[in-house]
Structure formats: C-alpha cells, structure tokens
PDB file of C-alpha atoms in Angstrom:
ATOM      1  CA  MET U   1       0.637 -21.004 -11.372  1.00 39.00           C
ATOM      2  CA  TYR U   2      -1.483 -23.389  -9.098  1.00 40.00           C
ATOM      3  CA  LYS U   3       1.318 -25.165  -7.738  1.00 42.00           C
ATOM      4  CA  LYS U   4       2.380 -21.649  -6.427  1.00 41.00           C
ATOM      5  CA  PHE U   5      -0.732 -21.358  -4.519  1.00 41.00           C
ATOM      6  CA  LEU U   6      -0.698 -24.951  -3.172  1.00 40.00           C
ATOM      7  CA  ASP U   7       2.876 -24.715  -1.827  1.00 47.00           C
ATOM      8  CA  ILE U   8       1.810 -21.950   0.089  1.00 43.00           C
ATOM      9  CA  ALA U   9       0.303 -24.093   2.795  1.00 44.00           C
ATOM     10  CA  PHE U  10       3.913 -25.491   3.486  1.00 44.00           C
ATOM     11  CA  VAL U  11       5.516 -22.164   3.450  1.00 46.00           C
ATOM     12  CA  CYS U  12       3.093 -20.782   5.840  1.00 47.00           C
ATOM     13  CA  CYS U  13       3.736 -23.588   8.396  1.00 47.00           C
ATOM     14  CA  VAL U  14       7.562 -22.987   8.110  1.00 46.00           C
ATOM     15  CA  VAL U  15       6.475 -18.970   8.605  1.00 45.00           C
ATOM     16  CA  PHE U  16       4.703 -19.735  11.496  1.00 46.00           C
ATOM     17  CA  MET U  17       7.562 -22.009  12.961  1.00 46.00           C
ATOM     18  CA  ALA U  18       9.893 -18.952  12.333  1.00 44.00           C
ATOM     19  CA  ALA U  19       7.457 -16.868  14.263  1.00 42.00           C
ATOM     20  CA  ILE U  20       8.314 -18.183  17.396  1.00 42.00           C
ATOM     21  CA  ALA U  21      11.975 -17.725  17.113  1.00 48.00           C
ATOM     22  CA  PHE U  22      11.891 -13.963  16.150  1.00 61.00           C
ATOM     23  CA  ALA U  23       9.189 -11.107  15.744  1.00 78.00           C
ATOM     24  CA  PHE U  24      10.178  -9.909  12.221  1.00 89.00           C
ATOM     25  CA  GLU U  25      11.293 -11.226   8.891  1.00 87.00           C
ATOM     26  CA  PRO U  26      14.235  -8.806   8.013  1.00 92.00           C
ATOM     27  CA  GLY U  27      13.755  -5.964   5.178  1.00 93.00           C
ATOM     28  CA  THR U  28      12.430  -3.084   4.796  1.00 96.00           C
ATOM     29  CA  TYR U  29       8.483  -2.344   4.190  1.00 95.00           C
ATOM     30  CA  GLU U  30       6.247   0.202   3.463  1.00 95.00           C
ATOM     31  CA  GLY U  31       3.245   1.481   5.061  1.00 94.00           C
ATOM     32  CA  GLN U  32       0.846   4.374   5.246  1.00 94.00           C
ATOM     33  CA  GLY U  33      -1.361   6.376   7.692  1.00 92.00           C
ATOM     34  CA  LYS U  34      -3.834   9.344   7.609  1.00 89.00           C
ATOM     35  CA  GLY U  35      -2.264  12.671   7.456  1.00 81.00           C
ATOM     36  CA  TYR U  36      -3.220  15.870   9.215  1.00 78.00           C
ATOM     37  CA  SER U  37      -4.879  17.391   5.991  1.00 73.00           C
ATOM     38  CA  ASP U  38      -7.808  16.310   4.463  1.00 75.00           C
ATOM     39  CA  GLY U  39      -6.839  13.199   1.920  1.00 74.00           C
ATOM     40  CA  ALA U  40      -3.185  13.456   2.933  1.00 82.00           C
ATOM     41  CA  LEU U  41      -1.123  10.671   3.549  1.00 88.00           C
ATOM     42  CA  VAL U  42       1.871   9.875   5.603  1.00 89.00           C
ATOM     43  CA  LYS U  43       4.098   7.258   4.038  1.00 93.00           C
ATOM     44  CA  VAL U  44       6.866   5.512   5.711  1.00 94.00           C
ATOM     45  CA  LYS U  45       9.625   2.934   4.930  1.00 96.00           C
ATOM     46  CA  VAL U  46      10.410   1.036   7.939  1.00 96.00           C
ATOM     47  CA  THR U  47      13.584  -1.369   8.037  1.00 96.00           C
ATOM     48  CA  VAL U  48      13.858  -4.061  10.569  1.00 94.00           C
ATOM     49  CA  ASP U  49      16.102  -6.960  11.815  1.00 93.00           C
ATOM     50  CA  ALA U  50      15.037  -9.926  13.323  1.00 90.00           C
ATOM     51  CA  GLU U  51      14.140  -8.364  16.577  1.00 90.00           C
ATOM     52  CA  LYS U  52      13.421  -5.006  16.222  1.00 93.00           C
ATOM     53  CA  ILE U  53      13.121  -1.701  14.109  1.00 95.00           C
ATOM     54  CA  THR U  54      16.582  -0.163  12.658  1.00 96.00           C
ATOM     55  CA  ALA U  55      15.408   2.823  10.597  1.00 96.00           C
ATOM     56  CA  VAL U  56      12.472   4.748   9.561  1.00 95.00           C
ATOM     57  CA  GLU U  57      12.026   6.990   6.699  1.00 94.00           C
ATOM     58  CA  ILE U  58       8.949   9.333   6.620  1.00 92.00           C
ATOM     59  CA  ASP U  59       7.597  10.848   3.551  1.00 89.00           C
ATOM     60  CA  ALA U  60       4.808  13.447   4.144  1.00 83.00           C
ATOM     61  CA  PRO U  61       5.295  16.223   1.880  1.00 79.00           C
ATOM     62  CA  GLU U  62       1.400  17.635   2.376  1.00 75.00           C
ATOM     63  CA  GLU U  63       1.791  17.614   6.177  1.00 67.00           C
ATOM     64  CA  VAL U  64       1.365  21.256   7.857  1.00 57.00           C
ATOM     65  CA  PRO U  65       4.721  22.850   8.021  1.00 55.00           C
ATOM     66  CA  PHE U  66       4.770  22.872  11.755  1.00 49.00           C
ATOM     67  CA  GLY U  67       4.953  19.102  11.695  1.00 51.00           C
ATOM     68  CA  VAL U  68       8.036  18.748   9.565  1.00 55.00           C
ATOM     69  CA  PRO U  69      10.870  19.296  11.860  1.00 54.00           C
ATOM     70  CA  ASN U  70       9.800  16.386  14.097  1.00 76.00           C
ATOM     71  CA  PHE U  71      10.071  13.694  11.486  1.00 83.00           C
ATOM     72  CA  GLU U  72      13.579  13.081  12.517  1.00 84.00           C
ATOM     73  CA  THR U  73      12.614  13.048  16.242  1.00 84.00           C
ATOM     74  CA  TYR U  74       9.867  10.438  15.342  1.00 87.00           C
ATOM     75  CA  SER U  75      12.280   8.375  13.601  1.00 90.00           C
ATOM     76  CA  LYS U  76      14.605   8.249  16.132  1.00 89.00           C
ATOM     77  CA  ALA U  77      12.038   7.663  18.939  1.00 88.00           C
ATOM     78  CA  LEU U  78      11.069   4.338  16.701  1.00 92.00           C
ATOM     79  CA  ILE U  79      14.592   2.847  16.479  1.00 93.00           C
ATOM     80  CA  GLY U  80      14.850  -0.315  18.607  1.00 93.00           C
ATOM     81  CA  ARG U  81      11.295  -0.979  18.787  1.00 91.00           C
ATOM     82  CA  THR U  82       8.802  -3.653  17.812  1.00 90.00           C
ATOM     83  CA  TYR U  83       5.966  -1.295  17.541  1.00 88.00           C
ATOM     84  CA  GLY U  84       4.807   1.618  15.746  1.00 87.00           C
ATOM     85  CA  LYS U  85       3.434   4.139  18.938  1.00 85.00           C
ATOM     86  CA  ILE U  86       5.035   7.239  19.276  1.00 81.00           C
ATOM     87  CA  ASP U  87       5.572   8.504  22.716  1.00 73.00           C
ATOM     88  CA  ALA U  88       4.089  12.181  23.296  1.00 66.00           C
ATOM     89  CA  VAL U  89       6.902  14.561  21.931  1.00 60.00           C
ATOM     90  CA  ALA U  90       6.247  18.142  20.890  1.00 55.00           C
ATOM     91  CA  GLY U  91       4.383  18.506  17.335  1.00 55.00           C
ATOM     92  CA  ALA U  92       1.212  17.939  15.679  1.00 66.00           C
ATOM     93  CA  THR U  93      -0.684  14.874  17.297  1.00 77.00           C
ATOM     94  CA  MET U  94      -2.616  14.091  14.037  1.00 80.00           C
ATOM     95  CA  THR U  95       0.738  13.831  12.026  1.00 81.00           C
ATOM     96  CA  ARG U  96       2.147  11.704  14.853  1.00 84.00           C
ATOM     97  CA  ASN U  97      -0.781   9.236  14.791  1.00 88.00           C
ATOM     98  CA  GLY U  98      -0.559   9.162  11.159  1.00 89.00           C
ATOM     99  CA  ILE U  99       3.112   8.043  11.326  1.00 90.00           C
ATOM    100  CA  SER U 100       2.162   5.452  14.094  1.00 92.00           C
ATOM    101  CA  GLU U 101      -0.502   4.159  11.837  1.00 93.00           C
ATOM    102  CA  ALA U 102       1.701   4.084   8.786  1.00 94.00           C
ATOM    103  CA  VAL U 103       4.558   2.272  10.883  1.00 95.00           C
ATOM    104  CA  GLU U 104       2.452  -0.375  12.128  1.00 93.00           C
ATOM    105  CA  LYS U 105       1.017  -1.210   8.745  1.00 93.00           C
ATOM    106  CA  ALA U 106       4.645  -1.688   7.805  1.00 93.00           C
ATOM    107  CA  LEU U 107       5.496  -3.774  10.703  1.00 92.00           C
ATOM    108  CA  ASP U 108       2.450  -5.977  10.191  1.00 89.00           C
ATOM    109  CA  LYS U 109       3.837  -6.906   6.610  1.00 88.00           C
ATOM    110  CA  ALA U 110       7.149  -7.777   8.615  1.00 89.00           C
ATOM    111  CA  ARG U 111       5.733  -9.936  11.160  1.00 85.00           C
ATOM    112  CA  PRO U 112       5.397 -13.857  10.075  1.00 79.00           C
ATOM    113  CA  GLU U 113       2.195 -14.388  11.380  1.00 73.00           C
ATOM    114  CA  LYS U 114       0.555 -11.466   9.592  1.00 71.00           C
ATOM    115  CA  ARG U 115       2.395 -12.791   6.197  1.00 67.00           C
ATOM    116  CA  ALA U 116       1.198 -16.309   6.842  1.00 66.00           C
ATOM    117  CA  ALA U 117      -2.353 -15.194   7.108  1.00 70.00           C
ATOM    118  CA  ALA U 118      -2.313 -13.049   4.199  1.00 70.00           C
ATOM    119  CA  MET U 119      -0.757 -15.744   2.151  1.00 69.00           C
ATOM    120  CA  LEU U 120      -3.540 -18.147   3.339  1.00 74.00           C
ATOM    121  CA  GLN U 121      -6.471 -15.989   2.634  1.00 77.00           C
ATOM    122  CA  GLU U 122      -4.738 -15.227  -0.889  1.00 78.00           C
ATOM    123  CA  ARG U 123      -4.883 -19.283  -1.427  1.00 79.00           C
ATOM    124  CA  GLU U 124      -8.494 -19.441  -0.322  1.00 83.00           C
ATOM    125  CA  LYS U 125      -9.548 -16.570  -2.233  1.00 84.00           C
ATOM    126  CA  HIS U 126      -8.226 -17.953  -5.246  1.00 83.00           C
ATOM    127  CA  VAL U 127      -9.393 -21.622  -4.705  1.00 86.00           C
ATOM    128  CA  ASN U 128     -12.755 -20.331  -4.246  1.00 86.00           C
ATOM    129  CA  SER U 129     -12.771 -18.188  -7.446  1.00 87.00           C
ATOM    130  CA  VAL U 130     -11.524 -21.498  -9.437  1.00 88.00           C
ATOM    131  CA  ALA U 131     -14.342 -23.600  -7.835  1.00 88.00           C
ATOM    132  CA  GLU U 132     -17.024 -21.040  -8.813  1.00 88.00           C
ATOM    133  CA  LEU U 133     -16.018 -21.383 -12.346  1.00 86.00           C
ATOM    134  CA  LEU U 134     -15.851 -25.009 -12.481  1.00 89.00           C
ATOM    135  CA  TYR U 135     -19.152 -25.020 -11.049  1.00 87.00           C
ATOM    136  CA  GLU U 136     -20.779 -22.716 -14.068  1.00 88.00           C
ATOM    137  CA  ARG U 137     -18.811 -24.767 -16.381  1.00 87.00           C
ATOM    138  CA  LEU U 138     -19.910 -28.279 -15.306  1.00 88.00           C
ATOM    139  CA  THR U 139     -23.666 -27.193 -15.045  1.00 87.00           C
ATOM    140  CA  GLU U 140     -23.331 -25.679 -18.392  1.00 86.00           C
ATOM    141  CA  LEU U 141     -22.346 -29.208 -19.626  1.00 83.00           C
ATOM    142  CA  GLU U 142     -24.969 -30.951 -17.366  1.00 85.00           C
ATOM    143  CA  LYS U 143     -22.459 -32.909 -15.395  1.00 84.00           C
ATOM    144  CA  ILE U 144     -23.967 -31.639 -12.098  1.00 82.00           C
ATOM    145  CA  ASP U 145     -26.901 -29.768 -10.978  1.00 79.00           C
ATOM    146  CA  PHE U 146     -27.799 -27.113  -8.671  1.00 75.00           C
ATOM    147  CA  ARG U 147     -27.990 -29.868  -5.915  1.00 78.00           C
ATOM    148  CA  GLU U 148     -24.391 -30.814  -5.816  1.00 84.00           C
ATOM    149  CA  GLU U 149     -21.749 -28.980  -4.270  1.00 86.00           C
ATOM    150  CA  LEU U 150     -18.054 -29.009  -5.274  1.00 89.00           C
ATOM    151  CA  LYS U 151     -15.018 -29.390  -2.591  1.00 90.00           C
ATOM    152  CA  TYR U 152     -11.579 -28.861  -3.108  1.00 90.00           C
ATOM    153  CA  LEU U 153      -9.210 -31.900  -2.492  1.00 90.00           C
ATOM    154  CA  ASP U 154      -6.396 -29.834  -1.468  1.00 86.00           C
ATOM    155  CA  SER U 155      -4.390 -31.610  -4.017  1.00 89.00           C
ATOM    156  CA  THR U 156      -3.050 -31.359  -7.660  1.00 91.00           C
ATOM    157  CA  VAL U 157      -2.435 -33.710 -10.662  1.00 93.00           C
ATOM    158  CA  GLU U 158      -0.238 -32.955 -13.690  1.00 94.00           C
ATOM    159  CA  LEU U 159      -2.336 -33.516 -16.534  1.00 94.00           C
ATOM    160  CA  ASP U 160      -1.300 -32.468 -20.330  1.00 93.00           C
ATOM    161  CA  GLY U 161       2.017 -31.219 -18.771  1.00 93.00           C
ATOM    162  CA  GLU U 162      -0.098 -28.607 -16.506  1.00 92.00           C
ATOM    163  CA  GLU U 163      -0.315 -28.612 -12.659  1.00 91.00           C
ATOM    164  CA  CYS U 164      -4.361 -29.134 -12.187  1.00 91.00           C
ATOM    165  CA  LEU U 165      -6.397 -28.536  -9.142  1.00 92.00           C
ATOM    166  CA  GLU U 166      -8.549 -31.450  -7.953  1.00 94.00           C
ATOM    167  CA  PHE U 167     -12.275 -31.243  -6.755  1.00 94.00           C
ATOM    168  CA  SER U 168     -14.788 -33.667  -6.129  1.00 92.00           C
ATOM    169  CA  SER U 169     -18.602 -33.107  -6.385  1.00 91.00           C
ATOM    170  CA  HIS U 170     -21.047 -34.081  -3.656  1.00 88.00           C
ATOM    171  CA  PHE U 171     -24.629 -34.631  -3.323  1.00 84.00           C
ATOM    172  CA  ASN U 172     -26.498 -35.311   0.079  1.00 76.00           C
ATOM    173  CA  SER U 173     -22.857 -35.989   1.663  1.00 71.00           C
ATOM    174  CA  SER U 174     -22.115 -38.370  -0.947  1.00 80.00           C
ATOM    175  CA  GLU U 175     -19.160 -38.021  -3.617  1.00 77.00           C
ATOM    176  CA  THR U 176     -20.480 -38.310  -7.008  1.00 84.00           C
ATOM    177  CA  GLY U 177     -17.442 -37.271  -9.274  1.00 90.00           C
ATOM    178  CA  TYR U 178     -13.862 -35.898  -9.506  1.00 93.00           C
ATOM    179  CA  TYR U 179     -13.066 -33.242 -11.463  1.00 94.00           C
ATOM    180  CA  ALA U 180      -9.620 -31.410 -12.207  1.00 94.00           C
ATOM    181  CA  VAL U 181      -8.889 -27.907 -13.619  1.00 92.00           C
ATOM    182  CA  SER U 182      -5.869 -26.585 -15.374  1.00 91.00           C
ATOM    183  CA  PRO U 183      -4.398 -23.255 -15.412  1.00 88.00           C
ATOM    184  CA  SER U 184      -5.222 -22.860 -18.950  1.00 88.00           C
ATOM    185  CA  GLY U 185      -8.758 -23.588 -17.958  1.00 88.00           C
ATOM    186  CA  LYS U 186      -8.911 -27.067 -19.210  1.00 91.00           C
ATOM    187  CA  ILE U 187     -11.519 -29.261 -17.377  1.00 93.00           C
ATOM    188  CA  TYR U 188     -10.991 -33.027 -16.796  1.00 95.00           C
ATOM    189  CA  GLU U 189     -13.212 -35.699 -15.313  1.00 94.00           C
ATOM    190  CA  TYR U 190     -12.069 -38.708 -13.654  1.00 93.00           C
ATOM    191  CA  THR U 191     -13.894 -41.719 -15.450  1.00 91.00           C
ATOM    192  CA  ASN U 192     -12.726 -45.241 -15.780  1.00 90.00           C
ATOM    193  CA  LYS U 193      -9.397 -44.515 -13.430  1.00 90.00           C
ATOM    194  CA  GLU U 194      -8.065 -41.812 -15.113  1.00 94.00           C
ATOM    195  CA  TYR U 195      -8.928 -38.109 -15.936  1.00 95.00           C
ATOM    196  CA  VAL U 196     -10.482 -37.346 -19.506  1.00 94.00           C
ATOM    197  CA  LEU U 197     -10.800 -34.100 -20.962  1.00 94.00           C
ATOM    198  CA  VAL U 198     -14.261 -32.841 -21.030  1.00 89.00           C
ATOM    199  CA  LYS U 199     -14.917 -31.772 -24.644  1.00 70.00           C
TER     200      LYS U 199
END
C-alpha cells in the first residue's frame, strides 16, 4: 500500500510530461453542477480524446421542463471543444451554467496536470497521517519528546516482507534517530546499523 503512494511521485512526473503533448488523457469522466431547482444536480459524462471533447451525456431529471429540450443542443455545442462553457443558446440560463460547471469538473479529471496535482495531494495527506500516528506512538514509548519533530525521508525500506515508510526525528535541526512504519502498523527503530522492531 505504501509503495503505491511512493510510486506516485514518479507517475506524476510522467503525467506532467504527457501534459505537454496533449490536453487530455483519453477516456470518459463524470462531473456534477448546480441545477435550476433547489438542491438539484446536473450530472454529465464527458468523453474526450487527447485533444478535445468527443461526446457529452447529460443527466438532469430534476431540471425544469423547458430546459430538457436543449440538452441535445448543449451536448452538440460542446463537441470539439477543450472547455465547458456553453455559448448563449435558447433555454434556461441556470441549467446551462450547471451543465458548464459539471463539464468543467469532468474535464479537470481528464487534464493531466490536474490529475497529477490530485495524486500529489493524496500522497501528502497519507504521509502526514502516518507521521502523526508515528509521533503519537513514539511519544508514548518515550522514544521522542514534544520538542522533537519527524521528517519523512521520501524513501522506503523492506522489513519483514513489508514496504515501510522511513522517517527521521529532529531536535534543534539535528537528527536524533531514524524510524520506519509498516502498512500493518509495526514501528522499527534504526539501531546499530539495522532496523529493530520496537516492542
């Protein structure tokens, strides 16, 4: 599990490079926007190739009746574009804006740079969560005190058949120790040139 998150950094680099070559990662993506009725949602499925929108499916059963006939018009207006804004055509403005919002959200999922940013954010949240749990556990074991802080080393080590995240502890900018955390929650301390399971 941890290895998956650590590999994200490499994947993101590849994705960013790909963004230079094309606007979208081909596929079908979903998005939602605010509809005309209170609490109503406009849902869309947007299909793209590497350069543009190729198809749009609109699902808005709760919208007012006079907006429904224009759904096909809205869909056709978006084909070939790289953005979700719909030109002013006859119909309900709020419904049209809701569709545009939904399409933009779907396109964000297809844009390589947006996907990479989301992946990096997910990885950062995961690492921070592990660091907090590790800090609490090490404090309980009196391995570190409140004056120390943990730093993720952006590396892993295999221990007892598990890929573990590595951290270092610091006090006044000086490193005071090294630790590793396994997916199953085991904590290891680097002692005498090897990691030892903390009891």
